[in-house]
Amino acid sequence: MEIRTERDVLVLAKTIAANEFPVERPGVIAQDRASGALLRLAPFPWKGADTDPPVQRWAWLQLAAARDERDPRPETYTVDGAIVPTGYVDAKEGWRLRWPFVRPHLRGSVRALVELSRARSSTMGFVRPEPDLDIIQLPLRLRFRCASDDCDATHELPVLDWELHEMARASRERHGQQWATKFRETWGRPLFEKYDVHILVSAYAQSPTKFYVAGLFYPPRAPEDAHEHMHHVAHREHAHGEPAAP
Ligand SMILES: [Zn+2]
């Protein structure tokens, strides 16, 4: 029995489809205003092609959604009927208005999320990567380590983030054969110097312990945070006896 409820949701990320195992339908990851929970709205009824979504990240939408009982992930909902944009959350004042939608869903590491996903309690969340993140091509994926002591894996997750795919495409058109190098320069370490990078990851329905990148978030780094970060890097170099990447 599907119970369809009118909701106000805030769009955090838009994701493209994956057509090979594990497959994924194009979707929107949003926060439900009433419950504060993250929802995966999939398949999202784009008005045009999914390369030209009618919705903006950080837009409030009013829509009707029902839990998708065929999807084992508890946060997956199907959308039905009209979708009405009702507002937008601005990035002003160092993300003062946006942070409250990210912080509650911050998890320690991908490893912690795998455990939650295996238990079917939560299959999405934000993680903070170490600054040696790398973006690799064909297919587009992120290689990173969690900024956490309880996960020492190097993850290489497929990117289904619509925005990153669009930027890769634009970079290809602009830089030709040099694009991959340019793209890595933009999305690598320089990004971390200015921004407090967070990755929104989601498990696949067909494979709950496998994750993909649903969105990349880069709020401005607060001055005290940059200071704390330098200490962290210095500590790592000391611990492993290896120099920092240039
Ligand atoms: Zn990890």
mmCIF file of C-alpha atoms and ligand atoms in Angstrom:
data_model
loop_
_atom_site.group_PDB
_atom_site.id
_atom_site.type_symbol
_atom_site.label_atom_id
_atom_site.label_comp_id
_atom_site.label_asym_id
_atom_site.label_seq_id
_atom_site.Cartn_x
_atom_site.Cartn_y
_atom_site.Cartn_z
ATOM 1 C CA MET A 1 0.000 0.000 0.000
ATOM 2 C CA GLU A 2 1.658 3.206 -1.163
ATOM 3 C CA ILE A 3 1.080 6.280 0.890
ATOM 4 C CA ARG A 4 1.695 9.395 -1.130
ATOM 5 C CA THR A 5 2.445 12.524 0.864
ATOM 6 C CA GLU A 6 2.863 16.142 -0.104
ATOM 7 C CA ARG A 7 6.305 17.326 0.946
ATOM 8 C CA ASP A 8 8.704 20.219 0.822
ATOM 9 C CA VAL A 9 12.151 19.002 -0.128
ATOM 10 C CA LEU A 10 15.483 20.730 -0.635
ATOM 11 C CA VAL A 11 17.483 19.487 -3.646
ATOM 12 C CA LEU A 12 21.054 18.632 -2.579
ATOM 13 C CA ALA A 13 22.252 16.710 -5.629
ATOM 14 C CA LYS A 14 21.144 15.426 -8.989
ATOM 15 C CA THR A 15 22.378 12.073 -10.218
ATOM 16 C CA ILE A 16 22.607 10.508 -13.650
ATOM 17 C CA ALA A 17 21.704 6.905 -14.472
ATOM 18 C CA ALA A 18 24.108 3.967 -14.402
ATOM 19 C CA ASN A 19 23.148 1.428 -17.050
ATOM 20 C CA GLU A 20 25.428 -1.458 -16.171
ATOM 21 C CA PHE A 21 25.456 -3.511 -12.997
ATOM 22 C CA PRO A 22 24.877 -2.147 -10.443
ATOM 23 C CA VAL A 23 22.319 -0.024 -12.254
ATOM 24 C CA GLU A 24 20.892 3.207 -10.908
ATOM 25 C CA ARG A 25 18.016 5.339 -12.091
ATOM 26 C CA PRO A 26 18.489 9.086 -12.514
ATOM 27 C CA GLY A 27 17.474 10.840 -9.361
ATOM 28 C CA VAL A 28 17.490 13.731 -6.972
ATOM 29 C CA ILE A 29 18.829 13.521 -3.454
ATOM 30 C CA ALA A 30 16.922 15.874 -1.237
ATOM 31 C CA GLN A 31 16.233 16.694 2.378
ATOM 32 C CA ASP A 32 12.672 16.380 3.592
ATOM 33 C CA ARG A 33 11.701 19.571 5.428
ATOM 34 C CA ALA A 34 9.308 17.934 7.888
ATOM 35 C CA SER A 35 11.490 15.014 9.025
ATOM 36 C CA GLY A 36 14.976 16.292 8.198
ATOM 37 C CA ALA A 37 15.672 12.925 6.510
ATOM 38 C CA LEU A 38 17.564 12.465 3.258
ATOM 39 C CA LEU A 39 15.381 11.161 0.435
ATOM 40 C CA ARG A 40 16.402 9.599 -2.859
ATOM 41 C CA LEU A 41 13.757 10.605 -5.414
ATOM 42 C CA ALA A 42 14.177 8.136 -8.262
ATOM 43 C CA PRO A 43 13.444 7.936 -11.059
ATOM 44 C CA PHE A 44 13.082 11.695 -11.008
ATOM 45 C CA PRO A 45 10.546 12.864 -13.613
ATOM 46 C CA TRP A 46 12.739 15.305 -15.503
ATOM 47 C CA LYS A 47 10.739 17.499 -17.812
ATOM 48 C CA GLY A 48 13.377 17.352 -20.535
ATOM 49 C CA ALA A 49 16.380 15.115 -21.078
ATOM 50 C CA ASP A 50 18.234 14.201 -17.898
ATOM 51 C CA THR A 51 21.150 16.275 -19.147
ATOM 52 C CA ASP A 52 19.005 19.372 -18.770
ATOM 53 C CA PRO A 53 17.236 19.020 -15.462
ATOM 54 C CA PRO A 54 14.537 21.535 -14.713
ATOM 55 C CA VAL A 55 15.545 21.688 -11.062
ATOM 56 C CA GLN A 56 18.437 23.485 -9.427
ATOM 57 C CA ARG A 57 20.575 22.282 -6.553
ATOM 58 C CA TRP A 58 19.572 24.087 -3.316
ATOM 59 C CA ALA A 59 16.050 24.728 -4.615
ATOM 60 C CA TRP A 60 13.021 23.989 -2.452
ATOM 61 C CA LEU A 61 10.446 21.881 -4.263
ATOM 62 C CA GLN A 62 6.912 20.980 -3.344
ATOM 63 C CA LEU A 63 5.980 17.523 -4.585
ATOM 64 C CA ALA A 64 4.172 14.317 -3.743
ATOM 65 C CA ALA A 65 6.265 11.231 -3.041
ATOM 66 C CA ALA A 66 5.685 7.662 -1.925
ATOM 67 C CA ARG A 67 8.140 5.109 -0.553
ATOM 68 C CA ASP A 68 9.347 2.761 -3.311
ATOM 69 C CA GLU A 69 8.759 -0.630 -1.693
ATOM 70 C CA ARG A 70 10.676 -2.456 -4.433
ATOM 71 C CA ASP A 71 13.861 -0.595 -3.569
ATOM 72 C CA PRO A 72 15.645 -2.111 -0.551
ATOM 73 C CA ARG A 73 17.119 1.265 0.397
ATOM 74 C CA PRO A 74 14.859 2.908 2.983
ATOM 75 C CA GLU A 75 15.289 6.430 1.579
ATOM 76 C CA THR A 76 14.077 5.749 -1.968
ATOM 77 C CA TYR A 77 10.817 7.441 -2.991
ATOM 78 C CA THR A 78 8.957 7.829 -6.257
ATOM 79 C CA VAL A 79 7.616 11.219 -7.293
ATOM 80 C CA ASP A 80 4.202 11.669 -8.743
ATOM 81 C CA GLY A 81 2.353 14.700 -10.110
ATOM 82 C CA ALA A 82 3.352 18.346 -10.225
ATOM 83 C CA ILE A 83 6.708 19.615 -9.004
ATOM 84 C CA VAL A 84 6.594 23.212 -7.813
ATOM 85 C CA PRO A 85 9.753 25.206 -7.055
ATOM 86 C CA THR A 86 9.079 27.362 -3.997
ATOM 87 C CA GLY A 87 12.426 28.830 -2.971
ATOM 88 C CA TYR A 88 16.203 28.702 -2.967
ATOM 89 C CA VAL A 89 18.842 28.442 -0.219
ATOM 90 C CA ASP A 90 21.627 30.911 -0.852
ATOM 91 C CA ALA A 91 25.352 30.246 -0.375
ATOM 92 C CA LYS A 92 25.885 33.631 1.311
ATOM 93 C CA GLU A 93 27.791 34.196 4.586
ATOM 94 C CA GLY A 94 30.038 31.185 4.200
ATOM 95 C CA TRP A 95 27.196 28.726 3.806
ATOM 96 C CA ARG A 96 25.484 29.781 7.062
ATOM 97 C CA LEU A 97 22.112 28.833 5.563
ATOM 98 C CA ARG A 98 23.302 25.648 3.847
ATOM 99 C CA TRP A 99 25.344 23.998 6.583
ATOM 100 C CA PRO A 100 22.307 22.927 8.626
ATOM 101 C CA PHE A 101 21.312 20.640 5.739
ATOM 102 C CA VAL A 102 24.711 18.966 5.475
ATOM 103 C CA ARG A 103 25.914 18.565 9.084
ATOM 104 C CA PRO A 104 23.199 16.175 10.319
ATOM 105 C CA HIS A 105 24.103 13.701 7.570
ATOM 106 C CA LEU A 106 27.853 13.748 8.010
ATOM 107 C CA ARG A 107 29.197 10.229 8.661
ATOM 108 C CA GLY A 108 32.657 9.320 9.891
ATOM 109 C CA SER A 109 33.694 7.366 6.821
ATOM 110 C CA VAL A 110 32.614 5.226 3.890
ATOM 111 C CA ARG A 111 33.307 2.224 6.080
ATOM 112 C CA ALA A 112 30.781 3.463 8.662
ATOM 113 C CA LEU A 113 28.264 3.962 5.861
ATOM 114 C CA VAL A 114 28.818 0.454 4.500
ATOM 115 C CA GLU A 115 27.893 -0.912 7.944
ATOM 116 C CA LEU A 116 24.741 1.224 8.093
ATOM 117 C CA SER A 117 23.809 0.222 4.561
ATOM 118 C CA ARG A 118 24.337 -3.467 5.252
ATOM 119 C CA ALA A 119 21.947 -3.087 8.192
ATOM 120 C CA ARG A 120 19.541 -1.234 5.852
ATOM 121 C CA SER A 121 19.340 1.661 8.275
ATOM 122 C CA SER A 122 20.932 4.331 6.093
ATOM 123 C CA THR A 123 22.337 4.154 2.582
ATOM 124 C CA MET A 124 23.438 7.771 2.018
ATOM 125 C CA GLY A 125 25.544 10.345 3.767
ATOM 126 C CA PHE A 126 28.349 12.882 3.601
ATOM 127 C CA VAL A 127 31.998 12.028 4.181
ATOM 128 C CA ARG A 128 35.031 14.290 4.303
ATOM 129 C CA PRO A 129 37.947 13.181 2.121
ATOM 130 C CA GLU A 130 41.651 13.731 2.679
ATOM 131 C CA PRO A 131 43.136 16.431 0.385
ATOM 132 C CA ASP A 132 44.872 13.911 -1.901
ATOM 133 C CA LEU A 133 41.594 13.215 -3.706
ATOM 134 C CA ASP A 134 41.959 12.463 -7.395
ATOM 135 C CA ILE A 135 39.481 12.479 -10.226
ATOM 136 C CA ILE A 136 39.908 9.833 -12.906
ATOM 137 C CA GLN A 137 38.288 9.318 -16.262
ATOM 138 C CA LEU A 138 36.497 6.799 -18.398
ATOM 139 C CA PRO A 139 34.381 6.256 -16.541
ATOM 140 C CA LEU A 140 34.470 9.329 -14.306
ATOM 141 C CA ARG A 141 35.341 8.352 -10.737
ATOM 142 C CA LEU A 142 36.807 9.766 -7.540
ATOM 143 C CA ARG A 143 39.731 8.200 -5.750
ATOM 144 C CA PHE A 144 39.978 9.313 -2.140
ATOM 145 C CA ARG A 145 40.606 8.348 1.457
ATOM 146 C CA CYS A 146 38.237 9.335 4.258
ATOM 147 C CA ALA A 147 39.485 11.956 6.713
ATOM 148 C CA SER A 148 38.887 9.484 9.523
ATOM 149 C CA ASP A 149 40.931 7.097 11.637
ATOM 150 C CA ASP A 150 38.403 4.283 11.349
ATOM 151 C CA CYS A 151 38.722 3.817 7.582
ATOM 152 C CA ASP A 152 42.105 3.266 5.958
ATOM 153 C CA ALA A 153 40.844 2.166 2.523
ATOM 154 C CA THR A 154 41.471 4.056 -0.689
ATOM 155 C CA HIS A 155 38.078 4.322 -2.348
ATOM 156 C CA GLU A 156 37.521 4.566 -6.053
ATOM 157 C CA LEU A 157 33.862 5.355 -6.527
ATOM 158 C CA PRO A 158 31.956 5.920 -9.786
ATOM 159 C CA VAL A 159 30.672 9.477 -10.141
ATOM 160 C CA LEU A 160 26.971 9.780 -10.891
ATOM 161 C CA ASP A 161 26.882 13.446 -9.881
ATOM 162 C CA TRP A 162 25.180 15.264 -12.763
ATOM 163 C CA GLU A 163 27.089 18.484 -12.127
ATOM 164 C CA LEU A 164 30.555 16.885 -12.226
ATOM 165 C CA HIS A 165 29.657 15.153 -15.479
ATOM 166 C CA GLU A 166 28.550 18.464 -16.956
ATOM 167 C CA MET A 167 31.772 20.137 -15.877
ATOM 168 C CA ALA A 168 33.851 17.311 -17.341
ATOM 169 C CA ARG A 169 32.003 17.725 -20.623
ATOM 170 C CA ALA A 170 32.575 21.503 -20.624
ATOM 171 C CA SER A 171 36.250 20.996 -19.830
ATOM 172 C CA ARG A 172 36.588 18.538 -22.732
ATOM 173 C CA GLU A 173 35.053 21.044 -25.143
ATOM 174 C CA ARG A 174 37.265 23.852 -23.912
ATOM 175 C CA HIS A 175 40.637 22.161 -23.512
ATOM 176 C CA GLY A 176 40.591 19.333 -26.046
ATOM 177 C CA GLN A 177 43.270 16.736 -25.350
ATOM 178 C CA GLN A 178 44.525 18.645 -22.315
ATOM 179 C CA TRP A 179 41.190 18.456 -20.576
ATOM 180 C CA ALA A 180 41.909 15.567 -18.221
ATOM 181 C CA THR A 181 45.020 17.318 -16.891
ATOM 182 C CA LYS A 182 43.168 20.620 -16.498
ATOM 183 C CA PHE A 183 40.289 18.927 -14.794
ATOM 184 C CA ARG A 184 42.549 17.208 -12.263
ATOM 185 C CA GLU A 185 44.259 20.503 -11.537
ATOM 186 C CA THR A 186 40.930 22.131 -10.774
ATOM 187 C CA TRP A 187 39.447 19.323 -8.716
ATOM 188 C CA GLY A 188 42.559 18.128 -6.962
ATOM 189 C CA ARG A 189 44.463 19.716 -4.120
ATOM 190 C CA PRO A 190 43.769 23.401 -5.021
ATOM 191 C CA LEU A 191 40.107 22.780 -4.266
ATOM 192 C CA PHE A 192 40.993 21.721 -0.728
ATOM 193 C CA GLU A 193 43.051 24.815 -0.055
ATOM 194 C CA LYS A 194 40.006 27.017 -0.470
ATOM 195 C CA TYR A 195 37.133 24.716 0.376
ATOM 196 C CA ASP A 196 35.973 22.299 3.031
ATOM 197 C CA VAL A 197 35.222 19.470 0.597
ATOM 198 C CA HIS A 198 32.461 16.984 1.420
ATOM 199 C CA ILE A 199 31.326 14.075 -0.732
ATOM 200 C CA LEU A 200 27.749 12.840 -0.740
ATOM 201 C CA VAL A 201 27.816 9.097 -1.319
ATOM 202 C CA SER A 202 24.992 6.648 -1.905
ATOM 203 C CA ALA A 203 24.751 2.869 -2.010
ATOM 204 C CA TYR A 204 23.367 1.050 -5.046
ATOM 205 C CA ALA A 205 20.055 -0.777 -4.673
ATOM 206 C CA GLN A 206 21.504 -3.904 -6.305
ATOM 207 C CA SER A 207 24.629 -3.875 -4.199
ATOM 208 C CA PRO A 208 24.212 -2.250 -0.776
ATOM 209 C CA THR A 209 27.913 -2.334 0.085
ATOM 210 C CA LYS A 210 28.932 -0.593 -3.159
ATOM 211 C CA PHE A 211 28.766 3.189 -3.209
ATOM 212 C CA TYR A 212 28.820 5.948 -5.786
ATOM 213 C CA VAL A 213 29.483 9.686 -5.628
ATOM 214 C CA ALA A 214 26.128 11.478 -5.750
ATOM 215 C CA GLY A 215 27.441 14.980 -5.191
ATOM 216 C CA LEU A 216 30.527 17.019 -4.452
ATOM 217 C CA PHE A 217 30.133 19.888 -1.951
ATOM 218 C CA TYR A 218 32.691 22.590 -1.418
ATOM 219 C CA PRO A 219 31.682 25.203 1.130
ATOM 220 C CA PRO A 220 34.284 27.891 1.879
ATOM 221 C CA ARG A 221 36.826 26.868 4.458
ATOM 222 C CA ALA A 222 36.574 28.797 7.721
ATOM 223 C CA PRO A 223 39.941 30.331 8.796
ATOM 224 C CA GLU A 224 40.170 28.257 12.013
ATOM 225 C CA ASP A 225 39.352 25.150 10.050
ATOM 226 C CA ALA A 226 42.272 25.732 7.668
ATOM 227 C CA HIS A 227 44.543 26.027 10.694
ATOM 228 C CA GLU A 228 43.265 22.796 12.175
ATOM 229 C CA HIS A 229 43.735 21.153 8.815
ATOM 230 C CA MET A 230 47.422 22.145 8.596
ATOM 231 C CA HIS A 231 48.015 20.452 11.927
ATOM 232 C CA HIS A 232 46.301 17.369 10.642
ATOM 233 C CA VAL A 233 48.492 17.215 7.512
ATOM 234 C CA ALA A 234 51.640 17.813 9.600
ATOM 235 C CA HIS A 235 50.596 14.962 11.883
ATOM 236 C CA ARG A 236 50.155 12.597 8.952
ATOM 237 C CA GLU A 237 53.531 13.422 7.475
ATOM 238 C CA HIS A 238 55.082 12.757 10.843
ATOM 239 C CA ALA A 239 53.204 9.485 11.285
ATOM 240 C CA HIS A 240 54.013 8.081 7.844
ATOM 241 C CA GLY A 241 57.318 9.817 7.206
ATOM 242 C CA GLU A 242 56.205 10.897 3.775
ATOM 243 C CA PRO A 243 56.272 14.362 2.252
ATOM 244 C CA ALA A 244 53.081 16.179 1.385
ATOM 245 C CA ALA A 245 51.975 16.125 -2.238
ATOM 246 C CA PRO A 246 53.018 19.308 -4.072
HETATM 247 ZN ZN ZN B 1 37.203 5.469 3.774
#
